[in-house]
Structure formats: structure tokens, C-alpha cells
Amino acid sequence: MDGLNPQQSDAVTHLGSPLLVLAGAGSGKTRVITQKIAWLIRDANYDPRKITAITFTNKAAREMRSRIGDILEKGEGKGLTIATFHTLGLKIIQREYKQLGYKSGFTIFDAHDTQTILKDLLHKEENLEELEENDDKWIISRWKNDFILPKQALEIAATKEEFRAAKLYERYQRQLKAYNAVDFDDLIMLPVLLFRQFPEIEQKWQAQTRYLLVDEYQDTNICQYELIKRLTGVDGGLTAVGDDDQSIYAWRGAKPENIHVLSQDFPTLKIVKLEQNYRSTSRILQTANHLIANNPHLFEKKLWSDLGEGEKIRIIPCRTVEQECEKIVSQMMKIHFREHAKWKDFAILYRSNHQSRLLERYLRENHIHYKITGGTSFFERTEIKDILSYIRLIANPDDDAAFLRIVNTPKREIGISTLEKLGSYANKRDLSLYKACSEFAFQESLSAKAKARLGYFSDWIKQLNLLSREKAPQQIVMQVITDTSYEDWLRNHSKTPKAADSRISNVMELVDWVRRLYDEGEGKEDISAIIAHLSLVDMLEKNQEEEDYDAASLMTLHASKGLEFPYVFMIGVEEELLPHQNSIQDITGLEEERRLTYVGITRARKRLFMSYAKTRTRFGESLTTEPSRFLDELPEEHIEWEDRVVVSEEDRQATASAYLSELQNLLAD
């Protein structure tokens, strides 16, 4: 408890009623949560097995576990649950799957699996027009996040697109059940549905969750809030930590109004505000406060800091996007030389990913190392997932998730009805999908064509499984690629020839990786050992922190949340970029864009730069742009415009001396 300020201490030691901690940016919210867990165990005598802390990302959960491990003695926190919403939901479903009508070993479908099913359903339905399949996926996901079931979706559908999606939603859920599968959104929706239908199960889980702590509460959707409320129960053992000013995920279902709903559902709710910021200078915080004050608030708060006033926020107007890149890179180099800053001290933030492309060129030309946060990992690429699924199924024919991913990739004309029958039959007989294919009773239910196509596929997998005991794993992988004409399929399903070449190159890289593992392995690894190794590498890659090397960070404003840097550049602060053109006409969307700008500002510790271009090329046409309205909402006393600043001769000489000194150091090295 040493070192906590009075408000933090109040939040840590409060018991007796639900607690909402309004934690401003950089105010030490993670410390409050971890200290409260330790206090509950040590001082309030809570059984750690009955304490659950929920957050949104695996990274945040790992950090929380690490911090708790530093506070508690070994064994003190035994049984403590620190999980993401989806991990907790999975745990509940795994324990209660029978009540939900599932069998053990159910599969979790990813976005690709979901898209494949919806596409097949869309093509099968005679009365549904084909539009963008992604639209249906997002509409159904939104309904699940809002805890709207298929029957309700049909009742509330207001447009032709929503009515089509509602019909697909009903079929899609039946299909999932037939496959003994759930999707990502079901991991939250099904536990809520379970608790609604079975009060005795809800009471059991409430008894196991004597105290619940929720991080990033402002990012919860309706379904997640319902899960929180039902786990908390009448005892009200709840601490929710969040900041309505940092709610920037409405596009994926987050409801910042859940902060208001909490005070209505829990009348005895206590509110503690954490307003002292331990990250930024006063000028940066006062600028952020001034901007966000333009949004409505149920609970007012103002960040403050005792880290000194700091320098003014620099606004950099530019004629073109090219000049914007030149000025940003020039300013970075100036700080690097004059203040001996490391490149990893810099972050460049933007509203949309495409804004990084030109900037990357200028950084490379000036030999500035950089990394882009939020890129797609090797194992997340569709073509890698496909080939790995083939290897998984060959190594373990009982792998239902792998079976479903590749049974029609590339297309084998095995229809959705056939697969639905297969899923239902496998469930009844408690068999894997692969084994069910060969059952005589199932085959009798199929047409001759369906029987032949499914039989050919299962026989081919069996043949490869047998060959895998004689041939090297890389030979099996190459045979899969050859037998399926996978390279041709990639060329036919890539947007450009260049994209196809890149995807084929990724597949060949995987083949080389398998070859190296086989050649370097002790006793020549078989295909099962190879896939186990690759799966472990995949999991470790997802879990490990990014390598801490000296490189500037490029990322979207959304990706920057939770991070901090000494020097921050926000680029493209223009109308129709920030705020985004899709949000300008909607007051709710505009408020979220303002919160997004607030998040960007509060990432800066020492200095903040905001730039915009007066002309920008869009779709090959040069357009005149306007500075963002948010620049007009910044306090004049804390900002300075670069085109209005007179650089003194002393400053020029100091900069020149710094460059010369750095050059001499480089030559000496």
C-alpha cells in the first residue's frame, strides 16, 4: 500500500458496496487493481479461489498476473482467476456444456470459419440476394454483442440487409450446433443465456465469484455487462475500473453508457476518481482536458500532474503529405541529435493504416529504424492457417476444427447440407467428423454425388496419414499443395498477381521451416511432433512481448491505447481523417473521434506534435483539405503553430552544433 495516493488507497480498501473507479489516463489503474487483489487476500481474508479479475486482452492479463506475482508471496494467490472475458466465458461453457446442448471437445470457430459458413449458407438460400458476406458477419456479431437472439433479430430487422442477416443468423446458429462449435461472440453470449435459463447454475457461479474486478470497463458491450451483473449477484462484490473518456471501440460493440447503467443497476455504487497523472506534463494534460470537455459527461474529472509544465504542443501545418513526412522525420532527427533520444522513444500515430505507407519510405531513406504495431503475424495469414490445418488433420484425423477449415478449401463441392448432416450424426454418435464420414449409416443418408465427394476426401486424408509414417513431413506438405492445386487456387483467389506471389512465398517458407525442423530434430521428428512444435511456436508468438529494440513505433490511434512514449507525433489531423468522414454527420461518432484524439494526446509524456496537410491525394485525385475541428478546441495558451514561430539564431547554432557532435561520434565509432 506504500506509495498510493489517497484516492488510490480509497479504491483499494473499499468494501460493502459496488465500486466504480474512474481512472484517467496514466493514473495508475493497473496498480489499483493489483493492490486491491492483494488487499482482499491479505487484509479482507478473501479466498483467492473466489476472486476473479477480468480484462480484455491476453497481454493485459499477463501483466496483471506478473504484478500480482511481485506483490504476493508464493502460494498466497493460489486459485486466483485472472482472465479475459472470452477466456472466462470459455471456462464456463467447458464446465456447463451439457446444459447448453453441446458435447465435450467442442470447437471454437475463428473469423475465417464463420465467413466460410455464412458464404455457403448465403449461396444455398434461394430467397436471399448475395451482397457483401462481411456485412452479414458484422451484423450478426453486433446482435450477439447486444444479446439479441435469432428470433429477436427477425423481429427487429428494419432493412433488407438486416432481414437477410437475421435469416442467416438463425441458420448459422443451427449450423454451429450441428458442428458442435461456437464462435468468438458465443463465448460471452452462451454463458449469459445459460445463467438466464438456469438460475441454480447462475447461483453456483456467483458463489464461486465472491469478488469480481473488471478492467477497461468502458469497453464492455451489452452482453459483457450482463455477464458482469449476473456474476456479481446481490452481494455486489464488484470493482469496475474504467474511463469514459477513453471509450474508442463503439465499432466493435463497446457501450460507454454502461458506466451510467452501472449507477442505475447498483444504487449503492461508490465512485472514486483517479485524476493524478503520473505520465505527462501539465501542458499536455490541460490540452487533453480542454478538448474532452466538449463531450458530455455524467461524472466530471480533470487530469493533473506534478511533473512540471513542459513545452507547448506544436501544431505543424504542411502543404502536402510529402512535406508532412519530411517535417516529421526532420523533427525526429533534430530531437534524436539534440536530446540524445533513442528511436524507440518516438511514436507516430494516425487514424487509418494507409497513412503509414509514405511515412515508411521517408523513414527508410533517412535510416531510421521503425516497427509497425498491429501487423499480421505469420501464423495469422490465411494460407498458413490452411496448410497447418491440413497437417493437423493428417497428424490427428479427430481434429474437427482442422477438418472444417479445409474440407472445402479449395472447393470440393461438398455442400453445406452434407456437412450439417455430418455434424448432427457425429454429435449423436459422439464421433469426430472424420470418423463419422466412414460410418455406413451416415453414408446411406447421402446422395451418390455427396457420398463420392466426401468419401474421396476422407480416403485421401487416410492415405496421407499412412504415407506420413514413411515419408518426411515436408514431402507430405508438398503433396498436399500439389494434390489440392493450392497454388492455382491462391492465384485465383488473390486480389492481384503480386498478392498471390506473396502468399505462395509464405507457403513455401512454411515448407522450408518444416524441412529444417525435420533435419535438425533428434531422431527425425514425425509429422505429429512437427505440428506440435509449430503450434507451440504459434502460441508463444501470440504470448510474447514485442522485442525491445531501438525503433520508432508506427500505429493507429486505436492501437496506441494503453501505451506511452516521450515523443508523440499525431499526423493527418484533418477533417474527414480525424474526425473520420464516416463519423462527421453522427454526434455519437463525433464524440468518439474526440475521445480518440484525447487518447492520442495522452500517450505523450514529454512532447506532442500534431500535423496536417493542406492537400492530400485520394483515389488518384489531389484534394484540398481542412484542418481538424479538434485543433480549434485546443487551448491557445498551451499550443504553438510552427508557421508562427520565429527560430532564433542561437537555436539554429545549437542545432548545428548537435548535428556536428553526433556526426563526430558516429565517425569515431
Coordinates of C-alpha atoms in Angstrom, one line a residue, residues 105-110 112-113 179-182 385-386 388-390 392-393 396-407 432-434:
G105 CA -14.4 -31.2 -27.0
F106 CA -16.4 -28.5 -28.9
T107 CA -14.6 -26.4 -31.5
I108 CA -14.1 -22.6 -31.4
F109 CA -14.5 -21.1 -34.9
D110 CA -12.4 -18.1 -35.9
H112 CA -12.4 -17.4 -41.4
D113 CA -14.6 -20.3 -40.3
Y179 CA -20.7 -28.9 -35.9
N180 CA -20.5 -28.9 -32.1
A181 CA -18.9 -25.5 -32.4
V182 CA -19.1 -22.0 -31.0
K385 CA -3.7 -21.5 -41.3
D386 CA -4.9 -23.6 -44.3
L388 CA -1.3 -26.1 -41.0
S389 CA -4.9 -27.3 -40.8
Y390 CA -4.1 -29.9 -43.4
R392 CA -3.1 -31.1 -38.2
L393 CA -5.8 -33.3 -39.8
N396 CA -4.7 -36.2 -36.0
P397 CA -7.8 -37.1 -38.0
D398 CA -10.0 -36.4 -35.0
D399 CA -9.2 -32.7 -35.2
D400 CA -12.7 -31.3 -36.0
A401 CA -11.6 -27.7 -36.3
A402 CA -8.9 -28.6 -38.9
F403 CA -11.4 -30.8 -40.8
L404 CA -14.0 -28.0 -41.0
R405 CA -11.4 -25.4 -42.1
I406 CA -10.1 -27.4 -45.1
V407 CA -12.9 -29.8 -46.2
S432 CA -15.1 -37.0 -34.8
L433 CA -16.3 -35.6 -38.1
Y434 CA -13.6 -37.6 -39.9

